[in-house]
Coordinates of C-alpha atoms and ligand atoms in Angstrom, one line a residue:
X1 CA 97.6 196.7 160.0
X2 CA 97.4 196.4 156.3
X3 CA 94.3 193.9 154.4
X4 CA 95.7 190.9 152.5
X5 CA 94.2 191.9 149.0
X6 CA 93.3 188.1 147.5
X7 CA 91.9 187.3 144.3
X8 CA 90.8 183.9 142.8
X9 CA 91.3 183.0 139.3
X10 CA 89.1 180.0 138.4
X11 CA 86.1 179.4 140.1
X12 CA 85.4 175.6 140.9
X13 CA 85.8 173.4 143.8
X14 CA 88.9 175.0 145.0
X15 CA 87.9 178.2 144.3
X16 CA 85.0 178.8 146.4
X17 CA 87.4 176.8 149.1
X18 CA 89.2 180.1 149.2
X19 CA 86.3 182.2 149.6
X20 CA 85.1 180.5 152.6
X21 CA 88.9 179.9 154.0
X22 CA 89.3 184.0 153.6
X23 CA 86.3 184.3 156.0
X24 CA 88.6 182.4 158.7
X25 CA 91.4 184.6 157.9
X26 CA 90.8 188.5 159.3
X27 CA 94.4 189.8 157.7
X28 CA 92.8 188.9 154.5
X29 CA 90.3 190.5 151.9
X30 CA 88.4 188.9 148.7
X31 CA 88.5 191.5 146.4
X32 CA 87.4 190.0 142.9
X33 CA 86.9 186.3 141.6
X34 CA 88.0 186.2 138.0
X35 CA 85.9 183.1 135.7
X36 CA 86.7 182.2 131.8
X37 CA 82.8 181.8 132.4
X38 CA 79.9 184.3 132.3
X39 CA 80.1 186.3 135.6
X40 CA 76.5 186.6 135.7
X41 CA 76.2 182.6 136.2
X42 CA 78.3 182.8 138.9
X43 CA 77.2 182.7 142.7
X44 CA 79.6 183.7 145.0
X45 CA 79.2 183.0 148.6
X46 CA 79.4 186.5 149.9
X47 CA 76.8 188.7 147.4
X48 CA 78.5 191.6 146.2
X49 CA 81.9 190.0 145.9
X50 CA 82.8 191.4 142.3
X51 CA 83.2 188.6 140.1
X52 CA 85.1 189.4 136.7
X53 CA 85.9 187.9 133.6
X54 CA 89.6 186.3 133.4
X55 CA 91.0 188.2 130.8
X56 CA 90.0 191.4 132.7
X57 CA 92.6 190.0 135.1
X58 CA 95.5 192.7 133.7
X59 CA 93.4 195.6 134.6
X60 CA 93.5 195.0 138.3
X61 CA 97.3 194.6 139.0
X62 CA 97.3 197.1 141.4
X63 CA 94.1 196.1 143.6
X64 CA 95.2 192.5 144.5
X65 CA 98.3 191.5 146.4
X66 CA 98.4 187.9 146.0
X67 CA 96.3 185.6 143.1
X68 CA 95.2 182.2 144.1
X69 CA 95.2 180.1 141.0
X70 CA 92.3 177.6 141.4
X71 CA 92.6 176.4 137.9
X72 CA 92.5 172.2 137.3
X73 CA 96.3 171.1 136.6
X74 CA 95.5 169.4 133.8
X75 CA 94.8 171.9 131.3
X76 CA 94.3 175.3 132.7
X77 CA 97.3 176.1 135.1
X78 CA 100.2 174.8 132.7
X79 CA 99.0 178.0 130.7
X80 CA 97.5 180.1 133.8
X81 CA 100.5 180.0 136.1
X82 CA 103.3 181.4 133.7
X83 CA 101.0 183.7 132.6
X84 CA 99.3 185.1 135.8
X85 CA 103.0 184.8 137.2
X86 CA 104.0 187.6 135.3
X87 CA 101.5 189.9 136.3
X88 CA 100.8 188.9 140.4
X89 CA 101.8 187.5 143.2
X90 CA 100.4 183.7 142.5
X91 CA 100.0 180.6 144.8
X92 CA 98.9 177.6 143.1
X93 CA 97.8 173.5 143.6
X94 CA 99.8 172.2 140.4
X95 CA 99.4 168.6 141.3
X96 CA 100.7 166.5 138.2
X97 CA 103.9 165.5 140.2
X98 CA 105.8 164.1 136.7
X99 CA 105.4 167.7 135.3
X100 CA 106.5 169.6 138.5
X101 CA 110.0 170.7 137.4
X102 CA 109.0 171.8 134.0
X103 CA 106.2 174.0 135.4
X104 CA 108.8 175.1 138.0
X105 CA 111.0 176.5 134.9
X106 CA 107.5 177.6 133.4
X107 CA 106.9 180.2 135.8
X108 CA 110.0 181.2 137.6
X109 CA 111.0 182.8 134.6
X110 CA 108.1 185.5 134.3
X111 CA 108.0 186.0 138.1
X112 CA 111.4 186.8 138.3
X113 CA 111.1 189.0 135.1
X114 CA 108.7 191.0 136.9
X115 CA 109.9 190.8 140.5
X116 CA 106.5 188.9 141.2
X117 CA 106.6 185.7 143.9
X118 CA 104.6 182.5 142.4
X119 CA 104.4 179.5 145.3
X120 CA 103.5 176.4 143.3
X121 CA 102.2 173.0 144.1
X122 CA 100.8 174.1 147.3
X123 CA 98.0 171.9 148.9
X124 CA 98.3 168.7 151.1
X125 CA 99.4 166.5 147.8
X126 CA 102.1 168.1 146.7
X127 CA 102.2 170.4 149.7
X128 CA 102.2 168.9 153.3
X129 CA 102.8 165.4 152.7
X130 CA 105.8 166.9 150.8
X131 CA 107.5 168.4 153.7
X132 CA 106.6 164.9 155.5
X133 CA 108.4 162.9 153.1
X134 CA 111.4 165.6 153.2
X135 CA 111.9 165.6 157.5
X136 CA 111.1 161.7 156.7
X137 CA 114.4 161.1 155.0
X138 CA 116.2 164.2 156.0
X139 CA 116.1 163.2 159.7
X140 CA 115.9 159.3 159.4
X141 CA 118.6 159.3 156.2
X142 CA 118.4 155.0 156.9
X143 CA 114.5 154.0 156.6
X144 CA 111.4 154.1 154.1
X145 CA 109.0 156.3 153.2
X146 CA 105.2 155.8 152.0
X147 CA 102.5 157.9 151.3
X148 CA 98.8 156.4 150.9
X149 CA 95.6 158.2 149.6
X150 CA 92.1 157.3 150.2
X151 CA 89.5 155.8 150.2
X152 CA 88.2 159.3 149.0
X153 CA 88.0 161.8 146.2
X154 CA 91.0 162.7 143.9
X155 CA 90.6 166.8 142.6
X156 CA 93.1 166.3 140.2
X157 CA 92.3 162.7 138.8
X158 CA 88.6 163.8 138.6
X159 CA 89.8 167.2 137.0
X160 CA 91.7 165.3 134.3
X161 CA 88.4 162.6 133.8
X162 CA 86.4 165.9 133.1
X163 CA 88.5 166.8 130.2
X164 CA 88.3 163.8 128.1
X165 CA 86.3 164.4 125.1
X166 CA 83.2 162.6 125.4
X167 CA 82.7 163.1 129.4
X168 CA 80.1 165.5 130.4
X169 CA 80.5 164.8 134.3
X170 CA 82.6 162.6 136.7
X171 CA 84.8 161.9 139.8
X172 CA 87.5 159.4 140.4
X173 CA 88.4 157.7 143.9
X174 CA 91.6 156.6 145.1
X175 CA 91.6 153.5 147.1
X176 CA 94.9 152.7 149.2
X177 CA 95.8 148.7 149.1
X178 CA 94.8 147.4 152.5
X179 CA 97.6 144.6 152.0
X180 CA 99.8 147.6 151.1
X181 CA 99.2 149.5 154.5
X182 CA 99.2 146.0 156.5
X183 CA 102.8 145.2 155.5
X184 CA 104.1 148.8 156.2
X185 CA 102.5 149.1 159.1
X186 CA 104.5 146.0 160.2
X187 CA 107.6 147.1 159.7
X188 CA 108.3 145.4 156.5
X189 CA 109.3 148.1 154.4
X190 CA 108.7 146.5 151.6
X191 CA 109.2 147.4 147.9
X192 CA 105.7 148.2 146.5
X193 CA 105.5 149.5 142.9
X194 CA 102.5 152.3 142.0
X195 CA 100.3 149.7 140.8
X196 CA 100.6 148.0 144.2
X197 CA 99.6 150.6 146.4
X198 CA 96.4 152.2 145.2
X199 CA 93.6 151.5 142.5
X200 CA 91.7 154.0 140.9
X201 CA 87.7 154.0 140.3
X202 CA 86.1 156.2 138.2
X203 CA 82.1 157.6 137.9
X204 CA 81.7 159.1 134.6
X205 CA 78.6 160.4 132.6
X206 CA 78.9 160.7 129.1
X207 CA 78.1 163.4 126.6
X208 CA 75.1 162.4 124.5
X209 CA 75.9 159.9 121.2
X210 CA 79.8 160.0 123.0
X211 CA 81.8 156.2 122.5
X212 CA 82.0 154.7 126.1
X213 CA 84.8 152.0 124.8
X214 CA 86.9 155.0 123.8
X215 CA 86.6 157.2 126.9
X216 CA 87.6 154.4 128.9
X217 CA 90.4 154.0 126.7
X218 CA 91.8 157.5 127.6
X219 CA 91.1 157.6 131.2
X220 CA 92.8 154.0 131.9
X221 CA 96.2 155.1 129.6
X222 CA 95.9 158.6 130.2
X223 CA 100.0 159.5 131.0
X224 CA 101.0 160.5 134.8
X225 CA 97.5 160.4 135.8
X226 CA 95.8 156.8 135.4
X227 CA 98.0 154.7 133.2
X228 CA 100.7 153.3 136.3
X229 CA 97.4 152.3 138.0
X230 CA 94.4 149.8 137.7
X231 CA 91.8 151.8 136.8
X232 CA 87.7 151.0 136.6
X233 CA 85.4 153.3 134.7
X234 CA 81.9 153.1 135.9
X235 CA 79.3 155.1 133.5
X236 CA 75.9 156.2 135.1
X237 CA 73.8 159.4 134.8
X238 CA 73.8 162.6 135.9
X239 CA 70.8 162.1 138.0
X240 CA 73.0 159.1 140.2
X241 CA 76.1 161.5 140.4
X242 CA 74.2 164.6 141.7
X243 CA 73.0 161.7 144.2
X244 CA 75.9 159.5 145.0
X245 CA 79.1 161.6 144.0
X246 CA 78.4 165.3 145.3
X247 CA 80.9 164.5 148.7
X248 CA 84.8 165.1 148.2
X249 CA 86.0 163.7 151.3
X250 CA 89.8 162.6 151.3
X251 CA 92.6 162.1 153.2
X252 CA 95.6 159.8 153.6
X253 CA 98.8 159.6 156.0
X254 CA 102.5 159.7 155.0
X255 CA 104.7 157.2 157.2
X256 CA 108.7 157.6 157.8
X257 CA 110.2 154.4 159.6
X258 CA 113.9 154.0 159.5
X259 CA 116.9 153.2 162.0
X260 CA 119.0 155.9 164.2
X261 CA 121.2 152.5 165.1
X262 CA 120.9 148.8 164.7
X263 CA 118.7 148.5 167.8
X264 CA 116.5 151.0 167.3
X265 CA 114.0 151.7 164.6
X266 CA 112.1 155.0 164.4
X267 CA 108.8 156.0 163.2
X268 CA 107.2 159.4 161.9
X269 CA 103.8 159.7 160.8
X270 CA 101.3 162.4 159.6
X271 CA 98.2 161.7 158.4
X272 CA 94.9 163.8 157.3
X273 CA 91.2 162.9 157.8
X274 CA 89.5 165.4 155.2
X275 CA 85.1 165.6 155.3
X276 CA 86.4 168.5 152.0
X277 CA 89.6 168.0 150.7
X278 CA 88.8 171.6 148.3
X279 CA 88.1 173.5 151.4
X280 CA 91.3 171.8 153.5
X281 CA 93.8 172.6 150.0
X282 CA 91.6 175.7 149.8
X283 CA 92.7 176.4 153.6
X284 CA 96.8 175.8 152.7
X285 CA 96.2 177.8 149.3
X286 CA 95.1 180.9 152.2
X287 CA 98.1 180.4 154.6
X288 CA 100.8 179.9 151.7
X289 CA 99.7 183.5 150.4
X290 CA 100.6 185.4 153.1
X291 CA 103.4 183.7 152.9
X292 CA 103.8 184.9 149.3
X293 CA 102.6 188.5 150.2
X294 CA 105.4 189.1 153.0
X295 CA 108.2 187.0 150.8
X296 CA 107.6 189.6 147.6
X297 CA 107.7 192.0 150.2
X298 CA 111.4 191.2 151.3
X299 CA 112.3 191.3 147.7
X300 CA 112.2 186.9 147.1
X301 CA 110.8 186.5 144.0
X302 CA 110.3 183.2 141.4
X303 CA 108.8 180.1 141.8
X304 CA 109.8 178.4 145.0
X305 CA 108.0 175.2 146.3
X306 CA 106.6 174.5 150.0
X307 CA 110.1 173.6 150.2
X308 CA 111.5 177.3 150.1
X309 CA 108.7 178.7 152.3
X310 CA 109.8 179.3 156.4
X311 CA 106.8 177.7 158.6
X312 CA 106.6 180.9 160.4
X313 CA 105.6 182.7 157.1
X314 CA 102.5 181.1 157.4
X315 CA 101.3 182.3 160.5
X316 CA 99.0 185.5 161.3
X317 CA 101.4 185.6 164.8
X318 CA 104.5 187.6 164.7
X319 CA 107.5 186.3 164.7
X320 CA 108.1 187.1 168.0
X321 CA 104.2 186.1 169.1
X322 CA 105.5 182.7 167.9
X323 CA 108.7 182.3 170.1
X324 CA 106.2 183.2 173.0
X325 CA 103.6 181.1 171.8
X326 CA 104.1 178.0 170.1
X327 CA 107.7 177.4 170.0
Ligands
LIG1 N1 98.1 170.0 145.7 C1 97.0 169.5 146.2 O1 97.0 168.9 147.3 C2 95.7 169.6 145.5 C3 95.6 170.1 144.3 N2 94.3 170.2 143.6 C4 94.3 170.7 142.3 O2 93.2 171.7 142.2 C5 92.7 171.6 140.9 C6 91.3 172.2 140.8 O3 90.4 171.3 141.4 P1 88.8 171.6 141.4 O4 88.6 173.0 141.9 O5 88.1 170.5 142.1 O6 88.5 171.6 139.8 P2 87.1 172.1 139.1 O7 86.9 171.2 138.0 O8 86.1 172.4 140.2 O9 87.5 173.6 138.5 C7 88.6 173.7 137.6 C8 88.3 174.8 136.7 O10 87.2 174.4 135.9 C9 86.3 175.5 135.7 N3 85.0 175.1 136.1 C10 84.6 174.8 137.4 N4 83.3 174.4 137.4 C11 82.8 174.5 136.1 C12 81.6 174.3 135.5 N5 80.5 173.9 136.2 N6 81.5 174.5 134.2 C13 82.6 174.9 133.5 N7 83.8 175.1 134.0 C14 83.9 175.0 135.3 C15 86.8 176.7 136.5 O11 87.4 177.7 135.7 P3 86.6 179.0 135.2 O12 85.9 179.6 136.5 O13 87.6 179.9 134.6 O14 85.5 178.5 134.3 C16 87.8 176.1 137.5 O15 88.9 176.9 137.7 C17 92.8 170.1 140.5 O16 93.0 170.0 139.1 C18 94.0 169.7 141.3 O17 95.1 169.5 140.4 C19 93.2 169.8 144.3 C20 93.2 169.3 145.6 C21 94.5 169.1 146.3
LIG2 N1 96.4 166.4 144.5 C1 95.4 165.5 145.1 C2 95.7 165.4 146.6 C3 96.2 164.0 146.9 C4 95.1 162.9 146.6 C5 95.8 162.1 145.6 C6 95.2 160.9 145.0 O1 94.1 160.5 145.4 O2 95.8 160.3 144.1 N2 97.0 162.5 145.4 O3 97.3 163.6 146.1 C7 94.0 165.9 144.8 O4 93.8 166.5 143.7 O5 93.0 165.6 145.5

């Protein structure tokens, strides 16, 4: 049957995530990585994989089926994803939860324009512990939900340190509260604000001559990204972060417990153990676009969430491989 034509837009962490999750998917071809960089200083994994320069993008509508957009949230999809949306299929990792809905609007209006299908905010957060939190209160209306993070490395909170003027490098952990965890685990269900449940660290290296006081400043109030949080800044060099900082392991573990009845309480859990959390969002990224590839195909087009997306979408089985199968 017919190749999966992918293309990645952005070439970073999550990008080269795609290239190696397309090597586990045989429906699926990489036919061009697109860079706002110099294509020449680019090494893709496989040689020979033609690597392009973004704005070429509109010239190659016809060769890819479905874009992955593997820009950082912060800056580069809020423009990226309307735009791309109106000229591909798109999946994308938009990860700054307060700003969901807006980007929603942002590019369900150009996809539908052009009959394209743009699945946003896919990954593991937003993405799979999502649709945990949704069976979480849809099947156990009367209970609590928490999600926890960590200890491990944040994509998008390290994205958004990198952007701050002044920062030449950097990463930023999230560590869950163990107090937090102890008293959920227990059945408490207690109220626990943002603040309470995670802190944030981060490792930054400055630009040369660049004010240390005021990059701090804009990391720790930096809106919908640091500023519900306490935040550290470490500075150190470049030397200890190619040393210390080069792993982006993650994970985390979303936990329903509620009542069906007075005597008896309930509990759903789903948790993820990640050695690479860009090559694990990289892996849902791959899965969600064939999801995107046979939705455009039945005529669904706009923005739709992980949400709007049927599990068995996802799979390389048939539908009816799947009733056999798995079901
Ligand atoms: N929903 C979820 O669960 C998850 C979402 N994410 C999201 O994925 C986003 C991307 O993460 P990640 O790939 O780690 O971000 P990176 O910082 O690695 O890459 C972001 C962009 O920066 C550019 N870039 C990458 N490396 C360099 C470099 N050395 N010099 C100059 N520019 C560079 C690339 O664009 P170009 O090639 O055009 O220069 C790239 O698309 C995050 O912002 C986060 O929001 C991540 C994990 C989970
Ligand atoms: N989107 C996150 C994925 C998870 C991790 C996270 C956090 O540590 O705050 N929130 O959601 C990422 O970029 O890594």
């Amino acid at each position: 049957s017919k190749q999966i034509r992918i293309a990645i837009a952005g070439y970073g962490n999550l990008g080269r995530g795609v290239e190696a999750a397309i090597e586990k998917n045989p429906d699926m071809t990489l036919v061009g990585i697109f860079s706002r960089r110099d294509p020449a200083s680019l090494q893709p994994l496989r040689a020979g994989t033609p690597v392009h320069r973004l704005e070429s993008l509109a010239a190659h509508g016809e060769a890819i089926d479905v874009l992955i957009l593997c820009g950082g949230s912060k800056d580069d999809l809020p423009a990226q994803g309307p735009q791309l949306a109106a000229l591909f299929n798109t999946v994308d990792s938009f990860d700054t939860h307060a700003r969901i809905p807006e980007y929603f609007a942002a590019v369900d209006a150009p996809a539908r324009a052009n009959g394209k299908t743009a699945l946003i905010s896919i990954g593991w957060d937003p993405g799979l512990f999502s649709l945990n939190r949704l069976y979480g209160e849809a099947l156990l209306p009367d209970g609590a939900t928490y999600t926890f993070w960590g200890k491990g490395l944040s994509q998008g909170h390290s994205d958004a340190v990198r952007r701050v003027p002044g920062v030449k490098a950097g990463v930023q952990y999230t560590l869950p509260s163990p107090q937090a965890i102890e008293r959920v685990r227990a059945g408490e269900r207690p109220q626990l604000s943002t603040r309470d449940k995670h802190t944030r660290e981060c490792f930054v290296v400055l630009e040369e001559g660049a004010d240390a006081a005021a990059v701090e400043r804009a990391i720790v109030t930096m809106p919908d990204y640091f500023a519900d949080y306490d935040t550290t800044v470490n500075f150190i060099d470049e030397a200890t972060l190619m040393r210390d900082h080069r792993r982006m392991p993650h994970g985390g573990f979303v936990i329903r417990s509620g009542n069906t009845s007075a005597e008896h309480a309930q509990v759903i859990e789903y948790s993820l153990q990640l050695e690479s959390n860009p090559e694990f969002t990289a892996s849902v990224l791959v899965a969600y676009a064939r999801a995107a590839y046979r939705l455009n195909r039945q005529g669904q087009c706009g923005a739709m969430t992980a949400f709007d997306v049927a599990p068995g979408l996802l799979s390389i089985k048939s539908p009816a491989q799947l009733r056999e199968e798995l079901l």
